[in-house]
Amino acid sequence: TRRDIERIVLSGQLERLSGMNFSGADFSGLDLSKARFDRCNLEQADFSRCVLFDAVLTNCHMCEAIFENAKMDRVQISNCVAERVVMDRASLIGSRCGDNNFVDASFREAQCSSSSFHKSLMIKIDATRCMFQGADLTQCNMSEANLTGADFTQASMRRAILHGVEREGANLSMGGVLS
């Protein structure tokens, strides 16, 4: 319940969240900075408007979780299944989000500048007007993604797969790092 989650936050146990089931949990609006979620079930959890600065999410199942308008700068997300996750208008500046499954995820108007999504599956994502300036998208599979109006200025997309992407109005000024 929400009360149980608030108790965990107040108790300072955020650095020891391992193997827990938070499916459908309401974390909305909470400050979860430096939280460590390892092997947790976060499916359909609501992290809207959360503060997750310097948080770590590893080996988690987070399908359909909502991170809308979350402040997630310097977050580390790795080896997670995050299909259909919603990151609309979230700030992930300077984050490390490599080796994840973000298939069918939504990153509409998200701030992902200077972040790394190295080797992530980003098939069919909606990244409309997403900011990827200086991001590392090396070896990402972004097939059939909607990149309309997205900004990739100085982003690295070496060996990225971009089959069938929608890129109308996208800024692909990557300084020669698309190959």
CSV table of N, CA and C in Angstrom, one decimal:
chain,number,residue,atom,x,y,z
A,1,THR,N,0.8,-1.2,0.0
A,1,THR,CA,0.0,0.0,0.0
A,1,THR,C,0.9,1.3,0.0
A,2,ARG,N,0.3,2.4,-0.3
A,2,ARG,CA,1.0,3.6,-0.3
A,2,ARG,C,1.6,3.9,1.1
A,3,ARG,N,0.9,3.6,2.1
A,3,ARG,CA,1.4,3.8,3.5
A,3,ARG,C,2.7,3.0,3.8
A,4,ASP,N,2.7,1.7,3.3
A,4,ASP,CA,3.9,0.9,3.4
A,4,ASP,C,5.1,1.5,2.7
A,5,ILE,N,4.8,2.0,1.5
A,5,ILE,CA,5.9,2.6,0.7
A,5,ILE,C,6.4,3.8,1.4
A,6,GLU,N,5.6,4.7,1.9
A,6,GLU,CA,6.0,5.8,2.7
A,6,GLU,C,6.8,5.4,3.9
A,7,ARG,N,6.4,4.4,4.5
A,7,ARG,CA,7.2,3.9,5.7
A,7,ARG,C,8.6,3.5,5.3
A,8,ILE,N,8.7,2.8,4.2
A,8,ILE,CA,10.1,2.4,3.7
A,8,ILE,C,10.9,3.6,3.4
A,9,VAL,N,10.3,4.6,2.7
A,9,VAL,CA,11.0,5.9,2.4
A,9,VAL,C,11.5,6.5,3.7
A,10,LEU,N,10.6,6.7,4.7
A,10,LEU,CA,11.0,7.3,6.0
A,10,LEU,C,12.0,6.5,6.8
A,11,SER,N,12.0,5.2,6.6
A,11,SER,CA,12.9,4.4,7.4
A,11,SER,C,14.3,4.4,6.9
A,12,GLY,N,14.5,5.0,5.7
A,12,GLY,CA,15.9,5.0,5.1
A,12,GLY,C,16.3,3.7,4.5
A,13,GLN,N,15.4,2.8,4.2
A,13,GLN,CA,15.8,1.5,3.7
A,13,GLN,C,15.8,1.5,2.1
A,14,LEU,N,15.9,2.7,1.5
A,14,LEU,CA,15.9,2.8,0.1
A,14,LEU,C,17.1,2.1,-0.6
A,15,GLU,N,18.2,1.9,0.1
A,15,GLU,CA,19.3,1.4,-0.5
A,15,GLU,C,19.3,-0.2,-0.5
A,16,ARG,N,18.3,-0.8,0.1
A,16,ARG,CA,18.2,-2.2,0.2
A,16,ARG,C,16.9,-2.8,-0.3
A,17,LEU,N,16.5,-2.4,-1.5
A,17,LEU,CA,15.2,-2.9,-2.0
A,17,LEU,C,15.6,-4.0,-3.0
A,18,SER,N,15.6,-5.2,-2.6
A,18,SER,CA,16.0,-6.3,-3.4
A,18,SER,C,15.0,-7.4,-3.4
A,19,GLY,N,14.6,-7.9,-4.6
A,19,GLY,CA,13.7,-9.0,-4.8
A,19,GLY,C,12.3,-8.7,-4.3
A,20,MET,N,11.9,-7.5,-4.2
A,20,MET,CA,10.6,-7.1,-3.7
A,20,MET,C,9.6,-7.0,-4.8
A,21,ASN,N,8.3,-7.2,-4.5
A,21,ASN,CA,7.2,-7.1,-5.5
A,21,ASN,C,6.5,-5.8,-5.2
A,22,PHE,N,6.7,-4.8,-6.1
A,22,PHE,CA,6.1,-3.5,-6.1
A,22,PHE,C,5.1,-3.3,-7.3
A,23,SER,N,4.6,-4.4,-7.8
A,23,SER,CA,3.7,-4.4,-9.0
A,23,SER,C,2.5,-3.5,-8.6
A,24,GLY,N,2.3,-2.5,-9.5
A,24,GLY,CA,1.2,-1.6,-9.3
A,24,GLY,C,1.3,-0.6,-8.2
A,25,ALA,N,2.4,-0.5,-7.6
A,25,ALA,CA,2.6,0.4,-6.4
A,25,ALA,C,2.6,1.8,-6.8
A,26,ASP,N,2.1,2.7,-5.9
A,26,ASP,CA,2.1,4.1,-6.1
A,26,ASP,C,3.2,4.8,-5.4
A,27,PHE,N,4.3,5.2,-6.2
A,27,PHE,CA,5.4,5.9,-5.7
A,27,PHE,C,5.3,7.4,-6.1
A,28,SER,N,4.2,7.8,-6.7
A,28,SER,CA,4.1,9.1,-7.3
A,28,SER,C,4.4,10.2,-6.3
A,29,GLY,N,5.3,11.2,-6.8
A,29,GLY,CA,5.6,12.3,-6.1
A,29,GLY,C,6.6,12.2,-5.0
A,30,LEU,N,7.1,10.9,-4.7
A,30,LEU,CA,8.0,10.7,-3.6
A,30,LEU,C,9.5,11.0,-4.0
A,31,ASP,N,10.3,11.3,-3.1
A,31,ASP,CA,11.7,11.5,-3.3
A,31,ASP,C,12.4,10.2,-3.0
A,32,LEU,N,12.8,9.5,-4.1
A,32,LEU,CA,13.5,8.2,-4.0
A,32,LEU,C,15.0,8.3,-4.4
A,33,SER,N,15.6,9.5,-4.2
A,33,SER,CA,17.0,9.7,-4.6
A,33,SER,C,17.8,8.6,-4.0
A,34,LYS,N,18.8,8.1,-4.7
A,34,LYS,CA,19.7,7.1,-4.3
A,34,LYS,C,19.1,5.7,-3.9
A,35,ALA,N,17.9,5.5,-4.3
A,35,ALA,CA,17.2,4.2,-4.0
A,35,ALA,C,17.9,3.2,-4.9
A,36,ARG,N,17.9,1.9,-4.4
A,36,ARG,CA,18.5,0.8,-5.2
A,36,ARG,C,17.5,-0.3,-5.3
A,37,PHE,N,16.9,-0.5,-6.5
A,37,PHE,CA,16.0,-1.5,-6.8
A,37,PHE,C,16.7,-2.6,-7.5
A,38,ASP,N,16.9,-3.8,-6.9
A,38,ASP,CA,17.5,-4.9,-7.6
A,38,ASP,C,16.6,-6.1,-7.6
A,39,ARG,N,16.4,-6.7,-8.8
A,39,ARG,CA,15.5,-7.8,-9.0
A,39,ARG,C,14.1,-7.6,-8.5
A,40,CYS,N,13.6,-6.4,-8.6
A,40,CYS,CA,12.3,-6.1,-8.1
A,40,CYS,C,11.3,-6.1,-9.2
A,41,ASN,N,10.0,-6.4,-8.9
A,41,ASN,CA,8.9,-6.4,-9.8
A,41,ASN,C,8.3,-5.0,-9.7
A,42,LEU,N,8.5,-4.2,-10.7
A,42,LEU,CA,8.0,-2.8,-10.7
A,42,LEU,C,6.9,-2.6,-11.8
A,43,GLU,N,6.3,-3.7,-12.3
A,43,GLU,CA,5.4,-3.7,-13.4
A,43,GLU,C,4.2,-2.8,-13.0
A,44,GLN,N,3.8,-1.9,-13.9
A,44,GLN,CA,2.7,-1.0,-13.7
A,44,GLN,C,2.8,-0.1,-12.4
A,45,ALA,N,4.0,0.0,-11.9
A,45,ALA,CA,4.2,0.9,-10.8
A,45,ALA,C,4.1,2.4,-11.3
A,46,ASP,N,3.7,3.3,-10.4
A,46,ASP,CA,3.5,4.7,-10.8
A,46,ASP,C,4.6,5.5,-10.1
A,47,PHE,N,5.6,6.0,-10.9
A,47,PHE,CA,6.7,6.8,-10.4
A,47,PHE,C,6.5,8.2,-10.9
A,48,SER,N,5.3,8.6,-11.3
A,48,SER,CA,5.0,10.0,-11.9
A,48,SER,C,5.5,11.0,-10.9
A,49,ARG,N,6.2,12.0,-11.4
A,49,ARG,CA,6.7,13.2,-10.6
A,49,ARG,C,7.6,12.8,-9.5
A,50,CYS,N,8.2,11.6,-9.5
A,50,CYS,CA,9.2,11.2,-8.5
A,50,CYS,C,10.5,11.8,-8.7
A,51,VAL,N,11.3,11.9,-7.7
A,51,VAL,CA,12.7,12.3,-7.7
A,51,VAL,C,13.5,11.1,-7.5
A,52,LEU,N,14.3,10.7,-8.5
A,52,LEU,CA,15.1,9.5,-8.5
A,52,LEU,C,16.5,9.8,-8.8
A,53,PHE,N,17.0,10.9,-8.4
A,53,PHE,CA,18.4,11.3,-8.6
A,53,PHE,C,19.3,10.2,-8.1
A,54,ASP,N,20.3,9.8,-8.9
A,54,ASP,CA,21.3,8.8,-8.6
A,54,ASP,C,20.8,7.5,-8.1
A,55,ALA,N,19.5,7.2,-8.5
A,55,ALA,CA,18.9,5.9,-8.2
A,55,ALA,C,19.5,4.8,-9.1
A,56,VAL,N,19.4,3.5,-8.7
A,56,VAL,CA,19.9,2.4,-9.4
A,56,VAL,C,18.8,1.4,-9.5
A,57,LEU,N,18.5,1.0,-10.8
A,57,LEU,CA,17.5,-0.1,-11.0
A,57,LEU,C,18.2,-1.2,-11.9
A,58,THR,N,18.4,-2.3,-11.3
A,58,THR,CA,19.1,-3.4,-12.0
A,58,THR,C,18.2,-4.7,-12.0
A,59,ASN,N,18.2,-5.4,-13.1
A,59,ASN,CA,17.5,-6.7,-13.2
A,59,ASN,C,16.1,-6.6,-12.8
A,60,CYS,N,15.4,-5.5,-13.1
A,60,CYS,CA,14.0,-5.3,-12.6
A,60,CYS,C,13.1,-5.6,-13.8
A,61,HIS,N,11.9,-6.0,-13.5
A,61,HIS,CA,10.8,-6.1,-14.5
A,61,HIS,C,9.9,-4.9,-14.2
A,62,MET,N,9.9,-4.0,-15.2
A,62,MET,CA,9.2,-2.7,-15.0
A,62,MET,C,8.3,-2.4,-16.2
A,63,CYS,N,7.7,-3.4,-16.8
A,63,CYS,CA,6.8,-3.3,-18.0
A,63,CYS,C,5.6,-2.4,-17.5
A,64,GLU,N,5.3,-1.4,-18.4
A,64,GLU,CA,4.1,-0.5,-18.2
A,64,GLU,C,4.2,0.3,-17.0
A,65,ALA,N,5.4,0.5,-16.4
A,65,ALA,CA,5.6,1.4,-15.3
A,65,ALA,C,5.5,2.8,-15.8
A,66,ILE,N,5.1,3.7,-15.0
A,66,ILE,CA,5.0,5.1,-15.4
A,66,ILE,C,6.0,6.0,-14.7
A,67,PHE,N,6.8,6.7,-15.4
A,67,PHE,CA,7.8,7.6,-14.9
A,67,PHE,C,7.6,9.0,-15.5
A,68,GLU,N,6.3,9.3,-15.8
A,68,GLU,CA,6.0,10.6,-16.4
A,68,GLU,C,6.4,11.8,-15.5
A,69,ASN,N,7.1,12.8,-16.1
A,69,ASN,CA,7.5,14.0,-15.4
A,69,ASN,C,8.5,13.6,-14.2
A,70,ALA,N,9.1,12.5,-14.2
A,70,ALA,CA,10.0,12.1,-13.1
A,70,ALA,C,11.4,12.8,-13.3
A,71,LYS,N,12.0,13.1,-12.2
A,71,LYS,CA,13.4,13.7,-12.3
A,71,LYS,C,14.3,12.6,-12.0
A,72,MET,N,15.0,12.1,-13.0
A,72,MET,CA,15.8,10.9,-12.9
A,72,MET,C,17.3,11.1,-13.3
A,73,ASP,N,17.8,12.3,-13.2
A,73,ASP,CA,19.1,12.6,-13.6
A,73,ASP,C,20.1,11.7,-12.9
A,74,ARG,N,21.1,11.2,-13.7
A,74,ARG,CA,22.2,10.3,-13.2
A,74,ARG,C,21.6,9.0,-12.7
A,75,VAL,N,20.4,8.6,-13.1
A,75,VAL,CA,19.9,7.3,-12.7
A,75,VAL,C,20.7,6.2,-13.5
A,76,GLN,N,20.8,5.0,-13.0
A,76,GLN,CA,21.4,3.9,-13.6
A,76,GLN,C,20.3,2.8,-13.8
A,77,ILE,N,20.0,2.5,-15.0
A,77,ILE,CA,19.0,1.4,-15.3
A,77,ILE,C,19.7,0.4,-16.2
A,78,SER,N,19.8,-0.8,-15.7
A,78,SER,CA,20.5,-1.8,-16.5
A,78,SER,C,19.9,-3.2,-16.3
A,79,ASN,N,19.9,-3.9,-17.5
A,79,ASN,CA,19.4,-5.3,-17.5
A,79,ASN,C,17.9,-5.4,-17.1
A,80,CYS,N,17.2,-4.4,-17.4
A,80,CYS,CA,15.7,-4.4,-17.1
A,80,CYS,C,14.8,-4.6,-18.3
A,81,VAL,N,13.7,-5.3,-18.0
A,81,VAL,CA,12.7,-5.4,-19.0
A,81,VAL,C,11.7,-4.3,-18.7
A,82,ALA,N,11.7,-3.3,-19.7
A,82,ALA,CA,10.9,-2.1,-19.5
A,82,ALA,C,9.9,-1.9,-20.7
A,83,GLU,N,9.4,-2.9,-21.2
A,83,GLU,CA,8.5,-2.8,-22.3
A,83,GLU,C,7.3,-1.9,-22.0
A,84,ARG,N,6.9,-1.0,-22.9
A,84,ARG,CA,5.7,-0.2,-22.7
A,84,ARG,C,5.9,0.8,-21.5
A,85,VAL,N,7.1,1.0,-21.0
A,85,VAL,CA,7.2,2.0,-19.9
A,85,VAL,C,7.0,3.4,-20.5
A,86,VAL,N,6.5,4.3,-19.6
A,86,VAL,CA,6.2,5.6,-20.0
A,86,VAL,C,7.2,6.6,-19.3
A,87,MET,N,8.0,7.2,-20.1
A,87,MET,CA,9.0,8.2,-19.6
A,87,MET,C,8.7,9.6,-20.1
A,88,ASP,N,7.5,9.9,-20.5
A,88,ASP,CA,7.1,11.1,-21.1
A,88,ASP,C,7.5,12.3,-20.2
A,89,ARG,N,8.2,13.3,-20.7
A,89,ARG,CA,8.6,14.5,-20.1
A,89,ARG,C,9.5,14.2,-18.8
A,90,ALA,N,10.1,13.0,-18.7
A,90,ALA,CA,11.0,12.7,-17.6
A,90,ALA,C,12.4,13.3,-18.0
A,91,SER,N,13.2,13.6,-16.9
A,91,SER,CA,14.5,14.1,-17.1
A,91,SER,C,15.5,13.0,-16.7
A,92,LEU,N,16.3,12.5,-17.7
A,92,LEU,CA,17.2,11.5,-17.5
A,92,LEU,C,18.6,12.0,-17.8
A,93,ILE,N,18.9,13.2,-17.6
A,93,ILE,CA,20.2,13.8,-18.0
A,93,ILE,C,21.3,13.1,-17.3
A,94,GLY,N,22.3,12.7,-18.1
A,94,GLY,CA,23.5,12.1,-17.6
A,94,GLY,C,23.3,10.7,-17.0
A,95,SER,N,22.3,10.1,-17.5
A,95,SER,CA,21.9,8.7,-16.9
A,95,SER,C,22.6,7.6,-17.7
A,96,ARG,N,22.7,6.5,-17.1
A,96,ARG,CA,23.3,5.3,-17.8
A,96,ARG,C,22.1,4.2,-17.9
A,97,CYS,N,21.7,4.0,-19.1
A,97,CYS,CA,20.5,3.2,-19.3
A,97,CYS,C,20.8,2.1,-20.3
A,98,GLY,N,21.9,1.4,-20.2
A,98,GLY,CA,22.3,0.5,-21.2
A,98,GLY,C,21.8,-0.9,-21.0
A,99,ASP,N,21.8,-1.7,-22.1
A,99,ASP,CA,21.4,-3.2,-22.0
A,99,ASP,C,20.0,-3.4,-21.4
A,100,ASN,N,19.0,-2.6,-21.9
A,100,ASN,CA,17.6,-2.7,-21.4
A,100,ASN,C,16.7,-3.0,-22.6
A,101,ASN,N,15.5,-3.5,-22.3
A,101,ASN,CA,14.5,-3.7,-23.2
A,101,ASN,C,13.4,-2.7,-23.0
A,102,PHE,N,13.5,-1.6,-23.9
A,102,PHE,CA,12.5,-0.5,-23.9
A,102,PHE,C,11.5,-0.6,-25.0
A,103,VAL,N,11.2,-1.8,-25.5
A,103,VAL,CA,10.3,-2.0,-26.7
A,103,VAL,C,9.0,-1.4,-26.4
A,104,ASP,N,8.5,-0.6,-27.4
A,104,ASP,CA,7.2,0.0,-27.3
A,104,ASP,C,7.1,1.1,-26.2
A,105,ALA,N,8.2,1.5,-25.7
A,105,ALA,CA,8.2,2.5,-24.6
A,105,ALA,C,7.9,3.9,-25.1
A,106,SER,N,7.5,4.8,-24.3
A,106,SER,CA,7.3,6.2,-24.7
A,106,SER,C,8.2,7.2,-24.0
A,107,PHE,N,9.0,7.9,-24.8
A,107,PHE,CA,9.9,8.9,-24.2
A,107,PHE,C,9.6,10.3,-24.8
A,108,ARG,N,8.3,10.6,-25.0
A,108,ARG,CA,7.8,11.8,-25.6
A,108,ARG,C,8.3,13.0,-24.7
A,109,GLU,N,9.0,13.9,-25.4
A,109,GLU,CA,9.6,15.2,-24.8
A,109,GLU,C,10.5,14.9,-23.6
A,110,ALA,N,11.0,13.7,-23.5
A,110,ALA,CA,12.0,13.4,-22.4
A,110,ALA,C,13.3,14.1,-22.6
A,111,GLN,N,14.0,14.4,-21.5
A,111,GLN,CA,15.4,15.0,-21.6
A,111,GLN,C,16.4,13.9,-21.3
A,112,CYS,N,17.0,13.5,-22.4
A,112,CYS,CA,18.0,12.4,-22.3
A,112,CYS,C,19.4,12.8,-22.7
A,113,SER,N,19.7,14.1,-22.6
A,113,SER,CA,21.0,14.6,-23.0
A,113,SER,C,22.1,14.0,-22.2
A,114,SER,N,23.2,13.7,-22.8
A,114,SER,CA,24.4,13.1,-22.2
A,114,SER,C,24.2,11.8,-21.5
A,115,SER,N,23.1,11.1,-21.9
A,115,SER,CA,22.8,9.8,-21.3
A,115,SER,C,23.3,8.6,-22.2
A,116,SER,N,23.5,7.5,-21.7
A,116,SER,CA,23.9,6.3,-22.5
A,116,SER,C,22.8,5.3,-22.5
A,117,PHE,N,22.4,4.8,-23.7
A,117,PHE,CA,21.4,3.8,-23.9
A,117,PHE,C,22.1,2.6,-24.6
A,118,HIS,N,23.4,2.5,-24.5
A,118,HIS,CA,24.2,1.5,-25.2
A,118,HIS,C,23.6,0.1,-25.2
A,119,LYS,N,23.5,-0.4,-26.4
A,119,LYS,CA,22.9,-1.8,-26.6
A,119,LYS,C,21.5,-2.1,-26.1
A,120,SER,N,20.7,-1.0,-26.0
A,120,SER,CA,19.3,-1.2,-25.6
A,120,SER,C,18.4,-1.5,-26.8
A,121,LEU,N,17.4,-2.3,-26.5
A,121,LEU,CA,16.3,-2.5,-27.5
A,121,LEU,C,15.3,-1.4,-27.3
A,122,MET,N,15.2,-0.5,-28.4
A,122,MET,CA,14.3,0.6,-28.3
A,122,MET,C,13.3,0.5,-29.6
A,123,ILE,N,13.0,-0.7,-29.9
A,123,ILE,CA,12.1,-0.9,-31.1
A,123,ILE,C,10.7,-0.3,-30.8
A,124,LYS,N,10.2,0.4,-31.8
A,124,LYS,CA,8.9,1.0,-31.8
A,124,LYS,C,8.7,2.0,-30.6
A,125,ILE,N,9.8,2.6,-30.1
A,125,ILE,CA,9.6,3.6,-29.1
A,125,ILE,C,9.0,4.9,-29.7
A,126,ASP,N,8.3,5.6,-28.9
A,126,ASP,CA,7.8,7.0,-29.3
A,126,ASP,C,8.7,8.0,-28.6
A,127,ALA,N,9.7,8.5,-29.4
A,127,ALA,CA,10.6,9.5,-28.8
A,127,ALA,C,10.3,10.9,-29.5
A,128,THR,N,9.0,11.2,-29.7
A,128,THR,CA,8.6,12.5,-30.3
A,128,THR,C,9.2,13.6,-29.4
A,129,ARG,N,9.9,14.5,-30.1
A,129,ARG,CA,10.5,15.7,-29.4
A,129,ARG,C,11.4,15.4,-28.2
A,130,CYS,N,12.0,14.2,-28.2
A,130,CYS,CA,12.9,13.8,-27.1
A,130,CYS,C,14.3,14.5,-27.4
A,131,MET,N,14.9,14.9,-26.3
A,131,MET,CA,16.3,15.5,-26.5
A,131,MET,C,17.4,14.4,-26.1
A,132,PHE,N,18.1,14.0,-27.2
A,132,PHE,CA,19.2,13.1,-27.1
A,132,PHE,C,20.5,13.7,-27.3
A,133,GLN,N,20.7,15.0,-27.1
A,133,GLN,CA,21.9,15.7,-27.4
A,133,GLN,C,23.1,15.1,-26.6
A,134,GLY,N,24.1,14.7,-27.3
A,134,GLY,CA,25.3,14.1,-26.7
A,134,GLY,C,25.1,12.7,-26.1
A,135,ALA,N,24.0,12.1,-26.5
A,135,ALA,CA,23.7,10.8,-25.9
A,135,ALA,C,24.5,9.7,-26.6
A,136,ASP,N,24.7,8.6,-26.0
A,136,ASP,CA,25.3,7.4,-26.6
A,136,ASP,C,24.2,6.3,-26.9
A,137,LEU,N,23.9,6.2,-28.2
A,137,LEU,CA,22.9,5.2,-28.6
A,137,LEU,C,23.6,4.1,-29.4
A,138,THR,N,24.9,3.9,-29.1
A,138,THR,CA,25.7,2.9,-29.9
A,138,THR,C,25.0,1.5,-29.8
A,139,GLN,N,24.9,0.8,-30.9
A,139,GLN,CA,24.3,-0.5,-31.0
A,139,GLN,C,22.9,-0.6,-30.5
A,140,CYS,N,22.2,0.5,-30.4
A,140,CYS,CA,20.7,0.4,-30.1
A,140,CYS,C,19.9,-0.1,-31.3
A,141,ASN,N,18.9,-0.8,-31.1
A,141,ASN,CA,18.0,-1.2,-32.1
A,141,ASN,C,16.8,-0.3,-31.9
A,142,MET,N,16.6,0.7,-32.8
A,142,MET,CA,15.5,1.7,-32.8
A,142,MET,C,14.6,1.5,-34.0
A,143,SER,N,14.5,0.3,-34.5
A,143,SER,CA,13.7,0.0,-35.6
A,143,SER,C,12.2,0.4,-35.4
A,144,GLU,N,11.6,1.1,-36.4
A,144,GLU,CA,10.2,1.5,-36.4
A,144,GLU,C,9.9,2.5,-35.3
A,145,ALA,N,10.9,3.2,-34.7
A,145,ALA,CA,10.7,4.2,-33.7
A,145,ALA,C,10.2,5.5,-34.3
A,146,ASN,N,9.4,6.2,-33.5
A,146,ASN,CA,8.9,7.5,-33.9
A,146,ASN,C,9.9,8.5,-33.3
A,147,LEU,N,10.7,9.1,-34.2
A,147,LEU,CA,11.7,10.1,-33.7
A,147,LEU,C,11.4,11.5,-34.2
A,148,THR,N,10.1,11.7,-34.5
A,148,THR,CA,9.6,13.0,-35.0
A,148,THR,C,10.0,14.2,-34.1
A,149,GLY,N,10.8,15.1,-34.6
A,149,GLY,CA,11.2,16.3,-33.8
A,149,GLY,C,12.2,16.1,-32.8
A,150,ALA,N,12.8,14.8,-32.7
A,150,ALA,CA,13.8,14.5,-31.7
A,150,ALA,C,15.1,15.2,-32.0
A,151,ASP,N,15.9,15.5,-31.0
A,151,ASP,CA,17.2,16.2,-31.3
A,151,ASP,C,18.4,15.3,-30.9
A,152,PHE,N,19.2,14.9,-31.9
A,152,PHE,CA,20.3,14.0,-31.7
A,152,PHE,C,21.6,14.8,-31.9
A,153,THR,N,21.7,16.0,-31.7
A,153,THR,CA,22.9,16.8,-31.9
A,153,THR,C,24.0,16.2,-31.0
A,154,GLN,N,25.1,15.9,-31.7
A,154,GLN,CA,26.3,15.3,-31.2
A,154,GLN,C,26.1,14.0,-30.5
A,155,ALA,N,25.0,13.3,-30.8
A,155,ALA,CA,24.8,11.9,-30.3
A,155,ALA,C,25.6,10.9,-31.1
A,156,SER,N,26.0,9.8,-30.4
A,156,SER,CA,26.7,8.7,-31.0
A,156,SER,C,25.7,7.6,-31.3
A,157,MET,N,25.6,7.2,-32.6
A,157,MET,CA,24.7,6.1,-33.0
A,157,MET,C,25.4,5.1,-33.8
A,158,ARG,N,26.7,4.8,-33.5
A,158,ARG,CA,27.4,3.8,-34.2
A,158,ARG,C,26.7,2.4,-34.1
A,159,ARG,N,26.6,1.8,-35.3
A,159,ARG,CA,26.0,0.5,-35.4
A,159,ARG,C,24.6,0.4,-34.9
A,160,ALA,N,23.9,1.6,-34.8
A,160,ALA,CA,22.5,1.6,-34.4
A,160,ALA,C,21.7,1.1,-35.6
A,161,ILE,N,20.6,0.4,-35.2
A,161,ILE,CA,19.7,-0.1,-36.3
A,161,ILE,C,18.5,0.9,-36.3
A,162,LEU,N,18.2,1.5,-37.5
A,162,LEU,CA,17.2,2.5,-37.6
A,162,LEU,C,16.2,2.2,-38.7
A,163,HIS,N,16.0,0.9,-39.0
A,163,HIS,CA,15.1,0.5,-40.0
A,163,HIS,C,13.6,1.0,-39.8
A,164,GLY,N,13.1,1.7,-40.8
A,164,GLY,CA,11.7,2.1,-40.7
A,164,GLY,C,11.3,3.2,-39.7
A,165,VAL,N,12.3,4.0,-39.3
A,165,VAL,CA,12.0,5.0,-38.3
A,165,VAL,C,11.3,6.2,-38.9
A,166,GLU,N,10.4,6.8,-38.2
A,166,GLU,CA,9.8,8.1,-38.6
A,166,GLU,C,10.7,9.2,-38.0
A,167,ARG,N,11.2,10.1,-38.9
A,167,ARG,CA,12.2,11.1,-38.4
A,167,ARG,C,11.9,12.5,-38.9
A,168,GLU,N,10.6,12.7,-39.2
A,168,GLU,CA,10.3,14.1,-39.7
A,168,GLU,C,10.6,15.1,-38.7
A,169,GLY,N,11.4,16.1,-39.1
A,169,GLY,CA,11.7,17.2,-38.3
A,169,GLY,C,12.8,16.9,-37.2
A,170,ALA,N,13.3,15.7,-37.2
A,170,ALA,CA,14.4,15.3,-36.3
A,170,ALA,C,15.7,16.0,-36.6
A,171,ASN,N,16.4,16.4,-35.6
A,171,ASN,CA,17.8,17.0,-35.9
A,171,ASN,C,18.8,15.8,-35.7
A,172,LEU,N,19.3,15.4,-36.8
A,172,LEU,CA,20.3,14.3,-36.8
A,172,LEU,C,21.7,14.8,-37.1
A,173,SER,N,22.0,16.0,-36.5
A,173,SER,CA,23.4,16.5,-36.6
A,173,SER,C,24.3,15.9,-35.7
A,174,MET,N,24.8,14.7,-36.0
A,174,MET,CA,25.5,13.9,-35.1
A,174,MET,C,27.0,14.0,-35.3
A,175,GLY,N,27.5,14.9,-36.1
A,175,GLY,CA,28.9,15.1,-36.3
A,175,GLY,C,29.6,13.8,-36.8
A,176,GLY,N,28.9,13.1,-37.7
A,176,GLY,CA,29.5,12.0,-38.4
A,176,GLY,C,29.6,10.7,-37.5
A,177,VAL,N,28.8,10.5,-36.5
A,177,VAL,CA,28.9,9.3,-35.7
A,177,VAL,C,27.8,8.4,-36.0
A,178,LEU,N,27.1,8.5,-37.1
A,178,LEU,CA,26.1,7.5,-37.5
A,178,LEU,C,26.8,6.6,-38.5
A,179,SER,N,26.8,5.3,-38.2
A,179,SER,CA,27.4,4.4,-39.2
A,179,SER,C,26.7,3.0,-39.0
